[in-house]
Amino acid sequence: MKKDYDGLWLKRLPAALPPCGTSAETASAELTAFFAGRGAGETFLLEPDERLGEGCRITKEAGVWHIRGGESGLLYGAYDLIQALLTGRDADGLTSSPRYALRMLNSWDNMDGSVERGYSGRSLWFEGGRFEYDPERVRYLGRLLASAHINVLCVNNVNVHAPAQRLVTDLLPDLAAFAALLRPFGVRVMVSVDFSLPLSAGLDTADPLSPDVLRFWRETADRAWRAVPDLAGFLVKADSEHRPGPNAYGRSHAEGANMLAQAVASYGGVIVWRAFVYDCLQDWRDTRTDRPCAAYELYQPQDGDFAGNVILQVKNGPYDFQVREPVSPLLLSMRKTCLALELQLAQEYTGQQIDIYAMPPMWREIFEIMPADRIRAVAAVSNLGRGYFWTGHPFAALNLYAFGRLAWDPDTAPERVTDDWIRLSYELPDPDRESLLRLLLDSRNVYERYTAPLGLCWMVTPHTHYGPNPDGYEFDLWGTYHRADRTGVGIDRTARGTGYTEQYPEALRALYEDPQTCPDRLLLFFHRLPYDYRMRDGRTLIQRIYDDHFAGCEAAEAMAETLKALALPEPDRREAAERMALQLKNAREWRDVINTFFYRFCGVPDERGRTIYS
Ligand code: GCV
């Protein structure tokens, strides 16, 4: 029987690709044999050069491919070369080194086997409150991550539920065994910890300034690093969505994070501290509090206060992985703090691995704006699970692959990384490959238009976050409002409004401040406008809302036709077709619900006479 993990882009890569620790001679022989088996007489020589670290250098000398690098550099170099050869690209003279030292996959796996916001099945390594896995499956995972150059895996959810607290106590031997399986692939593990852990251990406080608390964390770190000497660090969600944190003791986030940082410093560990902090008990009547402002207001004044081994992990936008948000101003402003960018591969708000949503074009926009010098790490919420396709939709694997590639080299063009993934995953005739490439690259635009064009956020079904419900979060306590009424829609986030635009550096502030210069795609994120507002293209706002929803839905229908014509192998073809039928249903529902929602407010019919239900 076919294994559940016999797929993804690894299927065309050699199964015995050298893990770290394999001798260079063996690895060279394995690579040579792999290509000989494919009828290509390529010869390889791996030459360890510790000075190159994770980086690598590839040359072809007298017909022989030389790969030079440190331990994981050799591994990455081997993968780069194979991928170049399989995708028909020249690799001679290629030198490569990572832009970001930590390229982290954050799993939101719970120890009962469920995955928060997981759309690909249950956890690959937890079940029944403990580690439970097939070691071969974990090694496959290691290869998968190494091939994308991802070097850290956080094994548990940032919402640390009771059994997961044991990962740094009595379950340490199990964590160590799991880490040992991934180590040969250059992947280190990380653990999410609960800030109130000292309380569960019997202390009467978790106050970061208490000497007892520091001692507790030192002992915890000591045990953890003794069990897993290359543990990458601890990930912490504190004072966020009801999780405990330093605020309960009147302490700042810097004080909380620095105490933990002190406890792990001697082991070379880092504290990854999430900046996803806002008032999740807001009263919708309160129009002065504006959730996107929250993180900057809290953290910017603490810039410079964080220890050198604290990394502040910031979601790409100021809200929460909506279809389109501006880049978080924190990423542009914390000059004296180590930062990590957090992305979400799990398609919580972007189609849940049913609707096609390829992320590289979106990340490109973020990387283009982000200052390279201050960002030390990139993290992504995993989209993996134990379902037949590890990523739900077979095409969602692109997002995992591309995340690793762009975390290594954010200058890689979305077209290039998407094309590479297609070539590695499918042997398609050229026209089909090009159709799939275009389909994927446009998929975010399509999804955005039928769901949430113009920067509209939060019109989703509460809790599940799939499908439309324009008022689902409007009278709720999460700070998630669009404030549509009969006069207009959107929130004024300019200096005259909530002042959010003022958190940006001057050039962006000025761009966003004026609806005439603000990009259309963010218009209703930054501005409150009447329905008859004249857009730059001459259309009214309401007409543009209707047009985008109609156009998005039509584009989804065209996508379905393109998909039907592709010579995809089974079972990918069947799985993609089944999901496409659901995507079309979703697109039509979004179009009709949102258009009707606005039509009922403003009473303006569609200029082109298309059906809008009343
Ligand atoms: C892990 C959103 C999600 C939550 C998630 C949270 C976070 O609110 O809906 O499921 O919790 O973000 O990033 O911490």
XYZ file of C-alpha atoms and ligand atoms in Angstrom:
628
model
C 0.000 0.000 0.000
C 1.149 3.507 -0.809
C 2.360 5.317 2.280
C 0.639 8.536 3.271
C 3.942 10.358 2.973
C 4.982 9.069 -0.410
C 4.250 12.305 -2.125
C 4.957 15.998 -2.010
C 7.900 17.325 -3.913
C 10.258 14.729 -2.486
C 8.990 11.979 -4.709
C 11.531 12.823 -7.405
C 14.439 13.297 -5.017
C 16.705 10.432 -3.964
C 15.419 8.703 -0.835
C 18.928 8.157 0.501
C 20.069 11.708 0.171
C 22.908 12.307 2.583
C 21.747 13.275 6.015
C 24.277 15.242 8.050
C 26.767 12.834 9.533
C 26.931 10.520 6.509
C 30.485 10.373 5.286
C 31.175 12.564 2.299
C 32.315 9.504 0.301
C 29.082 7.598 0.944
C 26.986 10.627 0.156
C 28.879 11.276 -3.078
C 28.415 7.647 -4.126
C 24.680 7.767 -3.335
C 24.140 10.853 -5.408
C 26.113 9.455 -8.320
C 24.113 6.208 -8.151
C 20.814 8.091 -8.050
C 21.578 9.961 -11.248
C 23.041 6.869 -12.893
C 19.684 5.183 -12.165
C 17.945 7.982 -14.061
C 20.207 7.520 -17.064
C 22.174 10.708 -16.357
C 25.872 10.063 -15.912
C 26.543 12.763 -13.335
C 29.318 12.321 -10.783
C 29.390 14.093 -7.443
C 31.954 14.915 -4.839
C 30.989 16.336 -1.478
C 33.803 18.225 0.209
C 33.296 19.321 3.822
C 34.330 22.906 4.485
C 33.208 24.012 7.931
C 33.977 27.653 7.150
C 30.929 27.733 4.908
C 28.562 26.675 7.736
C 25.032 26.364 6.393
C 26.152 27.887 3.120
C 27.444 25.934 0.139
C 29.403 26.308 -3.072
C 28.717 24.228 -6.166
C 31.083 23.931 -9.121
C 31.554 21.567 -12.011
C 35.206 20.714 -12.484
C 36.395 18.311 -15.175
C 32.900 16.840 -15.462
C 32.510 16.283 -11.729
C 30.059 18.211 -9.528
C 31.779 19.496 -6.386
C 29.623 20.510 -3.442
C 31.406 22.313 -0.639
C 29.875 23.311 2.680
C 29.737 22.753 6.403
C 27.693 19.860 7.693
C 24.250 21.190 6.848
C 25.740 23.258 4.012
C 26.643 19.993 2.263
C 23.139 18.712 2.775
C 21.557 21.893 1.444
C 24.056 22.054 -1.400
C 23.215 18.500 -2.402
C 19.515 19.327 -2.413
C 20.101 22.541 -4.358
C 22.131 20.748 -6.977
C 19.681 17.903 -7.395
C 16.788 20.312 -7.639
C 18.678 22.395 -10.183
C 19.436 19.310 -12.273
C 15.866 18.016 -12.058
C 14.372 21.384 -12.943
C 16.808 22.017 -15.767
C 18.696 24.913 -14.191
C 22.418 25.480 -14.297
C 24.098 25.174 -10.913
C 27.750 25.576 -11.895
C 29.246 28.392 -9.826
C 26.279 28.580 -7.468
C 27.124 29.909 -4.025
C 24.414 30.131 -1.496
C 24.020 31.160 2.107
C 20.945 31.848 4.218
C 19.555 35.357 4.667
C 17.893 34.295 7.927
C 19.734 32.162 10.468
C 16.578 30.590 11.880
C 14.030 29.259 9.438
C 11.364 27.904 11.698
C 8.262 25.852 11.230
C 5.839 26.443 14.107
C 3.447 23.566 14.500
C 0.227 24.210 16.362
C 0.017 20.528 17.283
C -1.616 19.540 20.541
C -0.574 16.441 22.408
C -4.032 14.880 22.055
C -3.249 14.676 18.318
C -5.438 17.577 17.230
C -3.888 20.516 15.379
C -5.157 24.031 16.042
C -6.161 25.477 12.675
C -4.967 22.232 11.102
C -6.558 21.350 7.768
C -4.398 18.383 6.813
C -5.321 15.788 9.392
C -4.042 14.984 12.838
C -0.588 15.599 14.237
C 2.312 13.806 12.607
C 3.931 13.101 15.974
C 1.450 13.483 18.857
C -1.515 11.319 19.778
C -3.233 10.418 23.049
C -1.244 12.910 25.135
C 2.192 11.669 24.089
C 4.652 11.365 21.220
C 3.334 8.696 18.865
C 4.894 8.300 15.439
C 6.409 6.039 12.875
C 10.149 6.924 12.903
C 10.286 6.494 9.153
C 7.611 9.159 8.825
C 9.618 11.534 10.995
C 12.748 10.921 8.931
C 10.700 11.695 5.847
C 9.648 14.913 7.523
C 13.323 15.651 8.187
C 14.152 15.195 4.508
C 11.231 17.350 3.538
C 12.360 20.180 5.802
C 16.023 19.845 4.817
C 15.166 19.959 1.130
C 13.501 23.321 1.815
C 16.352 24.354 4.158
C 14.064 24.741 7.183
C 16.209 24.256 10.283
C 13.929 24.545 13.330
C 10.692 22.767 14.158
C 8.625 23.926 17.113
C 6.843 20.732 18.088
C 3.802 22.034 19.978
C 1.091 24.649 19.842
C 1.790 28.140 21.162
C -1.401 27.659 23.161
C 0.205 25.259 25.609
C -2.466 22.981 27.017
C -1.813 20.923 30.130
C -0.099 17.773 28.769
C 2.297 19.823 26.642
C 3.723 21.445 29.755
C 5.301 18.044 30.359
C 7.486 18.403 27.270
C 10.036 20.201 29.422
C 9.578 17.922 32.456
C 8.943 14.185 32.424
C 8.507 13.920 28.636
C 12.022 15.199 27.956
C 13.345 11.729 27.048
C 10.619 11.478 24.402
C 11.456 14.932 23.105
C 15.101 13.873 22.939
C 14.258 10.751 20.913
C 12.201 12.831 18.488
C 14.954 15.447 18.184
C 17.467 12.703 17.432
C 15.451 11.617 14.402
C 15.453 15.125 12.944
C 19.042 16.066 13.835
C 20.638 14.307 10.848
C 18.606 16.585 8.612
C 19.909 19.759 10.179
C 16.605 20.360 11.982
C 16.626 21.393 15.648
C 13.522 21.242 17.799
C 11.964 24.059 19.796
C 9.232 23.868 22.431
C 6.380 26.244 23.234
C 6.280 26.857 26.962
C 3.622 28.242 29.247
C 4.692 31.357 31.112
C 2.834 30.163 34.212
C 4.674 26.831 34.331
C 6.199 27.669 37.747
C 2.662 27.696 39.184
C 1.935 24.195 37.876
C 5.200 23.098 39.455
C 4.031 24.277 42.873
C 5.555 27.767 43.129
C 3.188 30.439 44.359
C 4.148 32.902 41.635
C 5.347 33.123 38.030
C 6.541 36.711 38.541
C 9.568 37.129 36.271
C 11.361 39.236 38.861
C 11.081 36.604 41.571
C 14.447 34.862 42.236
C 12.543 31.596 42.785
C 10.982 31.873 39.369
C 14.331 32.529 37.702
C 15.783 29.541 39.578
C 12.875 27.384 38.418
C 13.426 28.318 34.768
C 17.177 27.812 35.088
C 16.596 24.298 36.381
C 14.042 23.672 33.662
C 16.480 24.878 31.012
C 19.250 22.820 32.531
C 17.179 19.620 32.303
C 15.932 20.473 28.828
C 19.369 21.185 27.340
C 20.872 18.152 29.045
C 18.261 16.019 27.293
C 18.445 17.872 23.969
C 21.803 19.664 23.764
C 20.929 21.430 20.504
C 17.449 22.516 21.575
C 16.806 25.739 19.653
C 14.925 27.495 22.423
C 11.505 28.230 23.849
C 8.583 29.848 22.035
C 6.225 31.911 24.193
C 2.723 33.278 23.673
C 2.200 35.489 26.706
C -0.595 37.884 27.687
C -2.259 36.992 24.439
C -5.757 35.578 23.997
C -6.016 34.604 27.666
C -2.589 32.999 27.894
C -0.683 33.873 31.074
C 2.140 36.400 30.979
C 4.166 38.972 32.901
C 1.371 41.579 32.915
C -0.377 39.658 35.689
C 2.538 40.706 37.940
C 2.742 44.259 36.668
C 5.887 43.389 34.691
C 6.672 44.344 31.126
C 7.113 41.926 28.264
C 10.808 42.738 28.163
C 11.070 41.769 31.840
C 9.208 38.522 31.175
C 11.192 37.602 28.083
C 14.558 38.620 29.530
C 14.124 36.432 32.585
C 13.587 33.415 30.341
C 16.440 34.555 28.113
C 18.742 34.658 31.108
C 17.736 31.107 32.030
C 18.595 29.704 28.574
C 21.539 31.953 27.648
C 24.350 29.665 28.778
C 23.017 26.910 26.475
C 22.970 29.183 23.432
C 19.163 29.011 23.478
C 16.810 31.723 22.285
C 13.468 32.917 23.561
C 11.076 33.529 20.725
C 8.495 35.882 22.176
C 5.332 36.405 20.134
C 4.095 39.947 19.637
C 0.511 38.878 18.960
C -0.909 40.877 21.834
C -4.141 42.894 21.759
C -7.305 43.420 23.769
C -9.403 40.344 23.013
C -12.192 41.555 25.270
C -12.972 44.746 23.421
C -16.428 46.307 23.471
C -17.575 46.814 19.863
C -19.116 50.133 20.919
C -15.619 51.417 21.681
C -14.464 53.105 18.490
C -11.269 54.547 19.967
C -9.496 51.251 20.510
C -8.154 49.933 17.217
C -6.685 46.451 17.327
C -4.039 46.965 14.595
C -2.504 49.702 16.766
C -2.016 47.390 19.742
C 1.275 45.589 19.156
C 3.202 48.722 18.194
C 1.821 50.633 21.167
C 2.943 47.882 23.507
C 6.330 46.942 22.067
C 7.745 50.026 20.380
C 8.427 51.786 23.707
C 10.315 48.666 24.812
C 12.654 48.694 21.806
C 16.162 48.255 23.166
C 14.974 46.609 26.378
C 15.042 43.031 25.120
C 18.051 40.787 25.717
C 20.189 39.758 22.748
C 18.837 36.198 22.769
C 15.199 37.277 22.684
C 13.572 37.279 19.277
C 10.312 39.142 18.998
C 8.141 37.211 16.574
C 5.741 39.455 14.677
C 2.900 38.339 12.412
C 3.210 39.750 8.903
C 0.265 42.096 9.367
C -1.095 43.987 12.367
C -4.276 41.885 12.581
C -4.104 38.159 12.126
C -3.241 36.549 8.799
C -6.112 38.167 6.900
C -6.217 37.853 3.107
C -4.559 41.228 2.788
C -3.070 43.433 5.447
C -0.347 46.039 5.309
C 3.020 44.952 6.700
C 3.110 45.209 10.466
C 4.684 48.548 11.436
C 6.549 46.754 14.230
C 8.665 44.990 11.629
C 9.716 48.385 10.321
C 10.347 50.135 13.579
C 12.048 47.986 16.233
C 15.618 48.987 15.424
C 17.256 47.636 18.565
C 15.400 44.352 18.851
C 15.970 41.003 17.103
C 12.876 40.244 15.103
C 11.268 37.249 13.473
C 8.615 37.509 10.799
C 5.714 35.097 11.352
C 3.762 33.785 8.366
C 0.933 31.271 8.328
C 1.042 28.337 5.939
C -2.091 26.874 7.511
C -4.753 28.617 5.444
C -6.908 29.709 8.361
C -8.412 32.740 6.614
C -7.225 31.902 3.136
C -9.154 28.848 2.076
C -8.214 26.149 4.582
C -6.394 24.013 2.046
C -9.667 23.601 0.131
C -9.443 26.794 -1.919
C -6.215 27.227 -3.842
C -4.072 29.993 -2.404
C -0.417 30.082 -3.353
C 1.458 32.376 -1.001
C 4.772 33.309 -2.688
C 3.426 36.470 -4.389
C 2.085 37.678 -1.049
C 5.348 37.017 0.787
C 7.227 38.794 -1.936
C 5.364 41.994 -1.070
C 6.329 41.578 2.578
C 9.999 40.781 1.977
C 10.270 43.742 -0.382
C 9.277 46.151 2.388
C 11.042 44.505 5.342
C 14.441 45.819 6.365
C 16.806 42.868 5.884
C 19.238 43.928 8.591
C 16.941 43.664 11.583
C 15.187 40.420 10.863
C 17.007 37.450 12.246
C 14.478 34.701 11.742
C 11.434 33.703 9.772
C 8.730 31.448 11.156
C 5.683 29.916 9.568
C 2.703 28.218 11.120
C 2.782 24.726 9.677
C 0.216 23.362 7.233
C 1.232 19.741 7.817
C -0.874 16.894 9.116
C -1.232 13.155 8.873
C -3.934 13.119 6.162
C -3.184 11.312 2.923
C -1.805 14.498 1.487
C 0.247 15.989 4.260
C -0.891 19.455 3.240
C -4.593 18.831 2.590
C -4.744 20.160 -0.948
C -1.850 18.675 -2.919
C -1.013 22.179 -4.202
C -0.733 23.540 -0.641
C 2.617 21.756 -0.438
C 3.926 24.609 -2.584
C 3.510 26.952 0.370
C 5.696 24.849 2.644
C 8.349 24.399 -0.020
C 8.316 28.069 -0.985
C 8.455 29.192 2.625
C 11.750 27.384 3.099
C 13.176 28.665 -0.170
C 12.215 32.279 0.534
C 13.366 32.124 4.150
C 16.735 31.114 2.722
C 16.714 33.655 -0.083
C 13.836 36.148 0.017
C 14.958 37.575 -3.330
C 13.852 34.398 -5.086
C 11.087 35.329 -7.513
C 7.650 33.809 -6.813
C 7.543 32.587 -10.428
C 10.818 30.770 -9.999
C 10.031 29.000 -6.746
C 6.538 28.053 -7.922
C 7.885 26.713 -11.188
C 10.546 24.708 -9.338
C 7.910 23.187 -7.076
C 5.766 22.208 -10.047
C 8.717 20.636 -11.852
C 9.719 18.674 -8.766
C 6.182 17.571 -7.999
C 4.781 16.724 -11.423
C 6.113 15.635 -14.772
C 3.757 17.708 -16.885
C 3.895 18.644 -20.564
C 5.148 22.238 -20.972
C 1.771 23.853 -21.742
C 0.216 22.186 -18.691
C 3.096 23.245 -16.496
C 2.717 26.821 -17.665
C -1.057 26.745 -17.080
C -0.567 25.434 -13.566
C 2.070 28.076 -12.913
C -0.269 30.882 -13.981
C -3.152 29.366 -12.042
C -1.106 29.212 -8.847
C 0.433 32.646 -9.192
C -2.977 34.228 -9.687
C -4.752 32.173 -7.022
C -4.367 34.710 -4.237
C -5.822 37.485 -6.420
C -8.759 35.291 -7.250
C -9.396 34.350 -3.621
C -9.001 37.936 -2.497
C -11.514 39.238 -5.015
C -14.329 36.829 -4.190
C -13.771 37.060 -0.445
C -12.254 40.314 0.796
C -11.210 42.842 -1.849
C -10.005 46.387 -1.042
C -8.558 45.407 2.341
C -11.867 44.424 3.890
C -11.222 42.087 6.781
C -13.119 39.817 9.133
C -16.281 39.110 7.143
C -15.730 35.414 7.849
C -17.737 32.809 9.703
C -16.755 33.081 13.362
C -14.597 30.337 14.867
C -14.281 28.169 11.738
C -13.054 31.088 9.601
C -14.245 29.484 6.356
C -17.050 31.071 4.333
C -18.727 34.486 4.516
C -20.509 36.018 7.477
C -20.194 39.801 7.151
C -21.450 40.582 10.624
C -20.067 37.447 12.255
C -17.367 39.362 14.120
C -18.959 42.813 13.978
C -20.515 42.871 17.430
C -17.948 40.614 19.047
C -15.136 41.260 21.493
C -12.099 40.554 19.306
C -11.550 44.048 17.926
C -12.487 42.862 14.433
C -14.831 45.444 12.932
C -15.501 46.830 9.456
C -18.304 49.156 10.637
C -20.345 48.978 7.439
C -23.591 50.951 7.600
C -25.856 52.820 5.192
C -23.330 55.673 4.823
C -20.187 53.684 4.020
C -17.676 51.084 5.149
C -14.208 50.838 6.690
C -12.327 52.392 9.560
C -10.517 55.694 9.361
C -7.024 54.749 10.491
C -5.432 58.017 9.430
C -4.234 60.791 11.741
C -7.817 62.062 11.847
C -9.047 58.624 12.832
C -7.390 56.001 15.016
C -3.891 57.245 14.114
C -2.665 53.833 12.985
C -0.994 55.292 9.876
C 1.334 57.253 12.155
C 3.058 54.024 13.186
C 4.671 53.791 9.733
C 7.881 55.356 8.455
C 7.151 58.608 6.641
C 7.027 57.321 3.052
C 4.483 54.627 3.885
C 2.581 56.888 6.250
C 2.087 59.435 3.501
C 1.120 56.758 0.992
C -1.529 55.218 3.221
C -2.807 58.465 4.732
C -4.440 59.732 1.545
C -7.148 57.623 -0.151
C -5.928 59.039 -3.475
C -2.502 57.421 -3.043
C -3.389 54.456 -0.840
C -3.223 51.269 -2.939
C -6.750 50.117 -3.839
C -6.018 46.760 -2.282
C -5.699 48.371 1.137
C -8.171 51.196 0.692
C -10.776 50.008 3.175
C -8.139 48.882 5.616
C -7.002 52.469 6.044
C -10.064 54.513 5.173
C -13.752 54.832 5.820
C -15.456 55.766 2.574
C -18.979 56.358 1.284
C -20.366 53.954 -1.296
C -20.366 56.632 -3.984
C -16.650 57.380 -3.426
C -14.995 57.693 -6.833
C -12.085 55.282 -7.191
C -9.043 56.237 -9.276
C -10.327 54.077 -12.121
C -13.572 56.093 -12.246
C -15.800 53.442 -10.703
C -17.695 54.055 -7.474
C -16.651 52.139 -4.395
C -19.843 50.091 -4.355
C -19.504 49.227 -8.026
C -15.939 48.140 -7.394
C -17.067 45.917 -4.508
C -19.649 44.277 -6.766
C -17.238 44.003 -9.703
C -14.502 42.397 -7.652
C -16.829 39.783 -6.227
C -18.243 38.940 -9.648
C -14.782 38.909 -11.225
C -13.312 36.767 -8.445
C -16.040 34.213 -8.842
C -15.691 34.129 -12.616
C -11.946 33.696 -12.227
C -12.546 30.762 -9.875
C -14.802 29.201 -12.516
C -12.063 29.680 -15.122
C -9.575 28.110 -12.723
C -11.790 25.046 -12.449
C -11.757 24.696 -16.242
C -7.976 25.059 -16.381
C -7.589 22.474 -13.657
C -9.808 19.988 -15.478
C -7.577 20.154 -18.523
C -4.302 19.483 -16.671
C -2.660 16.070 -17.029
C -2.158 15.678 -13.289
C -1.447 12.217 -11.931
C -3.914 10.453 -9.655
C -4.791 10.800 -6.848
C -3.775 14.459 -7.008
C -6.127 15.041 -9.929
C -9.132 13.632 -8.105
C -8.293 15.377 -4.825
C -7.755 18.725 -6.536
C -11.022 18.337 -8.480
C -13.018 17.509 -5.342
C -11.632 20.540 -3.556
C -12.225 22.736 -6.594
C -15.939 21.880 -6.478
C -15.997 23.097 -2.865
C -13.997 26.182 -3.773
C -16.551 27.121 -6.441
C -19.376 26.724 -3.936
C -17.450 28.914 -1.504
C -16.725 31.559 -4.154
C -20.392 31.810 -5.168
C -21.458 32.029 -1.558
C -18.965 34.829 -0.857
C -20.002 36.730 -3.973
C -23.696 36.594 -3.221
C -23.561 37.104 0.528
C -21.207 40.087 0.400
C -22.883 41.758 -2.567
C -26.292 41.360 -0.930
C -24.961 42.609 2.384
C -23.850 45.893 0.807
C -26.820 46.196 -1.548
C -29.189 46.013 1.416
C -27.377 48.951 3.011
C -26.984 51.255 0.031
C -29.739 50.144 -2.351
C -27.516 50.830 -5.378
C -28.018 48.211 -8.094
C -25.162 46.748 -10.104
C -24.464 48.985 -13.112
C -24.165 45.933 -15.318
C -27.451 44.436 -14.198
C -26.002 41.240 -12.753
C -27.968 39.409 -10.116
C -27.632 40.699 -6.598
C -30.096 39.087 -4.249
C -32.031 41.343 -1.931
C -2.772 29.480 18.159
C -5.542 33.307 15.856
C -6.012 31.896 15.676
C -5.707 31.058 16.905
C -4.201 31.142 17.187
C -3.831 32.607 17.362
C -2.328 32.799 17.570
O -6.310 33.967 16.820
O -7.380 31.877 15.374
O -6.112 29.739 16.634
O -3.851 30.384 18.309
O -4.190 33.331 16.217
O -1.657 33.096 16.597
O -1.855 32.660 18.675
